[in-house]
PDB file of C-alpha atoms in Angstrom:
ATOM      1  CA  UNK Z   1      -0.005   0.001   0.003  1.00 45.00           C
ATOM      2  CA  UNK Z   2       1.788   3.133  -1.198  1.00 53.00           C
ATOM      3  CA  UNK Z   3       0.856   6.423   0.386  1.00 62.00           C
ATOM      4  CA  UNK Z   4       1.836   8.745  -2.455  1.00 73.00           C
ATOM      5  CA  UNK Z   5       4.038  10.734  -0.075  1.00 90.00           C
ATOM      6  CA  UNK Z   6       7.056  12.344  -1.764  1.00 94.00           C
ATOM      7  CA  UNK Z   7      10.541  12.860  -0.373  1.00 96.00           C
ATOM      8  CA  UNK Z   8      11.740  16.458  -0.451  1.00 96.00           C
ATOM      9  CA  UNK Z   9      15.061  17.396  -2.064  1.00 96.00           C
ATOM     10  CA  UNK Z  10      16.320  18.559   1.341  1.00 97.00           C
ATOM     11  CA  UNK Z  11      15.782  15.051   2.749  1.00 96.00           C
ATOM     12  CA  UNK Z  12      17.569  13.479  -0.249  1.00 95.00           C
ATOM     13  CA  UNK Z  13      20.474  15.902   0.106  1.00 95.00           C
ATOM     14  CA  UNK Z  14      20.890  15.202   3.828  1.00 95.00           C
ATOM     15  CA  UNK Z  15      20.840  11.430   3.298  1.00 94.00           C
ATOM     16  CA  UNK Z  16      23.451  11.707   0.534  1.00 92.00           C
ATOM     17  CA  UNK Z  17      25.565  14.007   2.723  1.00 91.00           C
ATOM     18  CA  UNK Z  18      25.473  11.428   5.527  1.00 93.00           C
ATOM     19  CA  UNK Z  19      26.372   8.547   3.180  1.00 89.00           C
ATOM     20  CA  UNK Z  20      29.468  10.260   1.789  1.00 84.00           C
ATOM     21  CA  UNK Z  21      31.706  11.737   4.463  1.00 75.00           C
ATOM     22  CA  UNK Z  22      34.512  13.698   2.880  1.00 72.00           C
ATOM     23  CA  UNK Z  23      37.940  13.288   4.467  1.00 70.00           C
ATOM     24  CA  UNK Z  24      38.607  17.020   4.360  1.00 72.00           C
ATOM     25  CA  UNK Z  25      35.230  17.930   5.877  1.00 72.00           C
ATOM     26  CA  UNK Z  26      34.965  19.734   9.209  1.00 83.00           C
ATOM     27  CA  UNK Z  27      34.106  16.996  11.721  1.00 85.00           C
ATOM     28  CA  UNK Z  28      32.076  19.425  13.826  1.00 89.00           C
ATOM     29  CA  UNK Z  29      29.758  19.983  10.844  1.00 91.00           C
ATOM     30  CA  UNK Z  30      29.212  16.270  10.308  1.00 92.00           C
ATOM     31  CA  UNK Z  31      25.562  15.255  10.543  1.00 95.00           C
ATOM     32  CA  UNK Z  32      25.074  12.611  13.244  1.00 96.00           C
ATOM     33  CA  UNK Z  33      21.298  12.418  13.673  1.00 98.00           C
ATOM     34  CA  UNK Z  34      18.315  13.530  11.637  1.00 98.00           C
ATOM     35  CA  UNK Z  35      14.623  13.307  12.379  1.00 98.00           C
ATOM     36  CA  UNK Z  36      12.228  13.215   9.438  1.00 98.00           C
ATOM     37  CA  UNK Z  37       8.453  13.555   9.600  1.00 97.00           C
ATOM     38  CA  UNK Z  38       5.538  13.422   7.204  1.00 97.00           C
ATOM     39  CA  UNK Z  39       4.121  16.867   6.551  1.00 96.00           C
ATOM     40  CA  UNK Z  40       0.488  16.368   5.551  1.00 92.00           C
ATOM     41  CA  UNK Z  41       0.177  19.869   4.110  1.00 93.00           C
ATOM     42  CA  UNK Z  42       3.061  19.183   1.692  1.00 92.00           C
ATOM     43  CA  UNK Z  43       2.278  15.484   1.218  1.00 93.00           C
ATOM     44  CA  UNK Z  44       5.962  14.874   1.727  1.00 96.00           C
ATOM     45  CA  UNK Z  45       8.607  13.539   4.078  1.00 97.00           C
ATOM     46  CA  UNK Z  46      10.464  16.585   5.400  1.00 97.00           C
ATOM     47  CA  UNK Z  47      13.388  17.322   7.712  1.00 97.00           C
ATOM     48  CA  UNK Z  48      12.215  17.908  11.276  1.00 97.00           C
ATOM     49  CA  UNK Z  49      15.550  18.340  13.085  1.00 98.00           C
ATOM     50  CA  UNK Z  50      19.245  17.936  12.260  1.00 98.00           C
ATOM     51  CA  UNK Z  51      21.919  17.299  14.880  1.00 98.00           C
ATOM     52  CA  UNK Z  52      25.515  17.878  13.842  1.00 96.00           C
ATOM     53  CA  UNK Z  53      28.584  16.733  15.765  1.00 95.00           C
ATOM     54  CA  UNK Z  54      28.975  20.229  17.245  1.00 96.00           C
ATOM     55  CA  UNK Z  55      25.374  20.088  18.545  1.00 97.00           C
ATOM     56  CA  UNK Z  56      26.236  16.883  20.437  1.00 97.00           C
ATOM     57  CA  UNK Z  57      29.598  18.070  21.808  1.00 95.00           C
ATOM     58  CA  UNK Z  58      28.209  18.383  25.349  1.00 96.00           C
ATOM     59  CA  UNK Z  59      26.112  15.206  25.146  1.00 96.00           C
ATOM     60  CA  UNK Z  60      27.763  12.537  27.320  1.00 95.00           C
ATOM     61  CA  UNK Z  61      26.151   9.613  25.490  1.00 96.00           C
ATOM     62  CA  UNK Z  62      24.964   9.989  21.886  1.00 96.00           C
ATOM     63  CA  UNK Z  63      23.157   6.627  21.952  1.00 96.00           C
ATOM     64  CA  UNK Z  64      21.073   7.642  24.997  1.00 95.00           C
ATOM     65  CA  UNK Z  65      20.373  10.966  23.295  1.00 97.00           C
ATOM     66  CA  UNK Z  66      19.192   9.104  20.171  1.00 96.00           C
ATOM     67  CA  UNK Z  67      16.890   6.853  22.250  1.00 95.00           C
ATOM     68  CA  UNK Z  68      15.600   9.941  24.070  1.00 95.00           C
ATOM     69  CA  UNK Z  69      14.392  11.371  20.757  1.00 95.00           C
ATOM     70  CA  UNK Z  70      11.917   8.520  20.358  1.00 95.00           C
ATOM     71  CA  UNK Z  71       8.629  10.031  21.538  1.00 93.00           C
ATOM     72  CA  UNK Z  72       6.133   7.429  22.775  1.00 91.00           C
ATOM     73  CA  UNK Z  73       3.205   9.095  20.998  1.00 94.00           C
ATOM     74  CA  UNK Z  74       4.727  10.250  17.708  1.00 96.00           C
ATOM     75  CA  UNK Z  75       5.894   8.332  14.642  1.00 97.00           C
ATOM     76  CA  UNK Z  76       9.084   9.503  12.938  1.00 98.00           C
ATOM     77  CA  UNK Z  77      11.858   8.392  10.627  1.00 98.00           C
ATOM     78  CA  UNK Z  78      15.414   8.854  11.841  1.00 97.00           C
ATOM     79  CA  UNK Z  79      18.866   8.548  10.333  1.00 97.00           C
ATOM     80  CA  UNK Z  80      21.612   7.872  12.854  1.00 97.00           C
ATOM     81  CA  UNK Z  81      25.348   7.895  12.170  1.00 95.00           C
ATOM     82  CA  UNK Z  82      26.301   5.273  14.779  1.00 95.00           C
ATOM     83  CA  UNK Z  83      29.891   4.933  16.005  1.00 94.00           C
ATOM     84  CA  UNK Z  84      30.965   1.646  17.567  1.00 95.00           C
ATOM     85  CA  UNK Z  85      33.954  -0.539  18.281  1.00 94.00           C
ATOM     86  CA  UNK Z  86      34.327  -4.295  17.870  1.00 92.00           C
ATOM     87  CA  UNK Z  87      36.423  -6.884  19.730  1.00 90.00           C
ATOM     88  CA  UNK Z  88      39.012  -6.660  16.960  1.00 84.00           C
ATOM     89  CA  UNK Z  89      39.362  -3.051  18.188  1.00 73.00           C
ATOM     90  CA  UNK Z  90      38.273  -1.705  14.841  1.00 84.00           C
ATOM     91  CA  UNK Z  91      36.283   1.508  15.067  1.00 90.00           C
ATOM     92  CA  UNK Z  92      33.319   1.692  12.735  1.00 91.00           C
ATOM     93  CA  UNK Z  93      30.792   4.278  11.687  1.00 92.00           C
ATOM     94  CA  UNK Z  94      27.632   3.039  10.014  1.00 94.00           C
ATOM     95  CA  UNK Z  95      24.322   4.605   9.139  1.00 95.00           C
ATOM     96  CA  UNK Z  96      21.140   3.313  10.695  1.00 96.00           C
ATOM     97  CA  UNK Z  97      17.751   4.164   9.211  1.00 96.00           C
ATOM     98  CA  UNK Z  98      14.942   3.869  11.726  1.00 96.00           C
ATOM     99  CA  UNK Z  99      11.193   3.900  11.336  1.00 96.00           C
ATOM    100  CA  UNK Z 100       9.815   4.681  14.798  1.00 97.00           C
ATOM    101  CA  UNK Z 101       6.125   3.803  15.059  1.00 96.00           C
ATOM    102  CA  UNK Z 102       5.402   3.328  18.771  1.00 96.00           C
ATOM    103  CA  UNK Z 103       2.528   1.075  19.819  1.00 94.00           C
ATOM    104  CA  UNK Z 104       1.066   4.038  21.712  1.00 95.00           C
ATOM    105  CA  UNK Z 105       0.852   6.287  18.617  1.00 96.00           C
ATOM    106  CA  UNK Z 106      -2.523   6.737  16.874  1.00 95.00           C
ATOM    107  CA  UNK Z 107      -3.217   3.850  14.496  1.00 95.00           C
ATOM    108  CA  UNK Z 108      -3.833   6.195  11.556  1.00 95.00           C
ATOM    109  CA  UNK Z 109      -0.399   7.758  12.013  1.00 95.00           C
ATOM    110  CA  UNK Z 110       1.300   4.356  12.294  1.00 95.00           C
ATOM    111  CA  UNK Z 111      -0.372   3.223   9.066  1.00 95.00           C
ATOM    112  CA  UNK Z 112       0.677   6.445   7.285  1.00 95.00           C
ATOM    113  CA  UNK Z 113       4.327   5.989   8.282  1.00 96.00           C
ATOM    114  CA  UNK Z 114       4.349   2.285   7.431  1.00 94.00           C
ATOM    115  CA  UNK Z 115       2.849   2.910   3.981  1.00 93.00           C
ATOM    116  CA  UNK Z 116       5.274   5.782   3.272  1.00 94.00           C
ATOM    117  CA  UNK Z 117       8.543   4.150   4.312  1.00 93.00           C
ATOM    118  CA  UNK Z 118       9.246   2.791   0.819  1.00 92.00           C
ATOM    119  CA  UNK Z 119       9.386   6.347  -0.559  1.00 92.00           C
ATOM    120  CA  UNK Z 120      12.159   7.126   1.905  1.00 93.00           C
ATOM    121  CA  UNK Z 121      13.844   3.734   1.514  1.00 92.00           C
ATOM    122  CA  UNK Z 122      14.468   4.390  -2.206  1.00 92.00           C
ATOM    123  CA  UNK Z 123      16.778   7.222  -1.155  1.00 91.00           C
ATOM    124  CA  UNK Z 124      18.604   5.122   1.414  1.00 92.00           C
ATOM    125  CA  UNK Z 125      20.450   2.714  -0.865  1.00 89.00           C
ATOM    126  CA  UNK Z 126      23.781   1.882   0.710  1.00 86.00           C
ATOM    127  CA  UNK Z 127      22.484   2.343   4.238  1.00 92.00           C
ATOM    128  CA  UNK Z 128      23.505  -0.892   5.959  1.00 91.00           C
ATOM    129  CA  UNK Z 129      21.002  -1.017   8.799  1.00 95.00           C
ATOM    130  CA  UNK Z 130      17.225  -0.555   8.488  1.00 94.00           C
ATOM    131  CA  UNK Z 131      15.286  -0.876  11.712  1.00 93.00           C
ATOM    132  CA  UNK Z 132      11.580  -0.781  12.444  1.00 93.00           C
ATOM    133  CA  UNK Z 133      10.985  -0.001  16.078  1.00 94.00           C
ATOM    134  CA  UNK Z 134       7.601  -0.046  17.810  1.00 93.00           C
ATOM    135  CA  UNK Z 135       8.802  -0.119  21.385  1.00 92.00           C
ATOM    136  CA  UNK Z 136      12.040   0.610  23.205  1.00 89.00           C
ATOM    137  CA  UNK Z 137      12.268  -3.097  24.015  1.00 87.00           C
ATOM    138  CA  UNK Z 138      12.997  -3.662  20.297  1.00 84.00           C
ATOM    139  CA  UNK Z 139      16.463  -2.041  20.181  1.00 88.00           C
ATOM    140  CA  UNK Z 140      16.288   0.585  22.919  1.00 84.00           C
ATOM    141  CA  UNK Z 141      19.072  -0.867  25.049  1.00 90.00           C
ATOM    142  CA  UNK Z 142      22.753  -0.505  24.278  1.00 93.00           C
ATOM    143  CA  UNK Z 143      23.133  -4.309  24.235  1.00 93.00           C
ATOM    144  CA  UNK Z 144      20.279  -5.033  21.840  1.00 92.00           C
ATOM    145  CA  UNK Z 145      21.251  -2.178  19.518  1.00 94.00           C
ATOM    146  CA  UNK Z 146      24.898  -3.287  19.479  1.00 93.00           C
ATOM    147  CA  UNK Z 147      23.874  -6.844  18.575  1.00 91.00           C
ATOM    148  CA  UNK Z 148      21.951  -5.451  15.619  1.00 90.00           C
ATOM    149  CA  UNK Z 149      24.993  -3.487  14.411  1.00 91.00           C
ATOM    150  CA  UNK Z 150      27.534  -6.307  14.269  1.00 89.00           C
ATOM    151  CA  UNK Z 151      28.944  -9.323  16.094  1.00 89.00           C
ATOM    152  CA  UNK Z 152      31.408  -8.606  18.867  1.00 91.00           C
ATOM    153  CA  UNK Z 153      30.553  -4.959  19.482  1.00 94.00           C
ATOM    154  CA  UNK Z 154      32.209  -3.911  22.746  1.00 95.00           C
ATOM    155  CA  UNK Z 155      31.567  -0.155  22.673  1.00 95.00           C
ATOM    156  CA  UNK Z 156      28.710   1.930  21.343  1.00 95.00           C
ATOM    157  CA  UNK Z 157      29.294   5.671  21.114  1.00 95.00           C
ATOM    158  CA  UNK Z 158      32.352   5.279  23.369  1.00 93.00           C
ATOM    159  CA  UNK Z 159      30.497   3.454  26.154  1.00 95.00           C
ATOM    160  CA  UNK Z 160      30.907  -0.211  27.028  1.00 94.00           C
ATOM    161  CA  UNK Z 161      28.070  -2.404  25.794  1.00 93.00           C
ATOM    162  CA  UNK Z 162      28.136  -4.475  28.974  1.00 82.00           C
ATOM    163  CA  UNK Z 163      28.170  -1.555  31.390  1.00 59.00           C
TER     164      UNK Z 163
END
């Protein structure tokens, strides 16, 4: 069931910007988290909020900040530039696309987001992780999220997975 919702050029540009990180780019300007929403008046998926590295400089735990953005009554799409470390001590940065449709959100809104996700997904080729979350028990803990990222993850956003 397609919703007919379009994806704005701004959303496409931000996703492409997050997929291709230039080596000479200012790290403080790097986009780490984006919230997208469906704007009924435009009939489109639009950018709701962008968090750059500099916006998160004083945030002690980016993963907890990300989880804190998941409102229990509102559906959203998110793009998260997740940083983690594996047992082999290799540091990795991978994009995670999230459709957040909490069980407590209105059913009409959940259906709208579910039927519109393919429009957004077409612009997310190359994004390694696609998650659908309906409850924080899905991937809302550091351990469960780390398991979804890769085998042997020991740190997520600089914090021990087993802490």
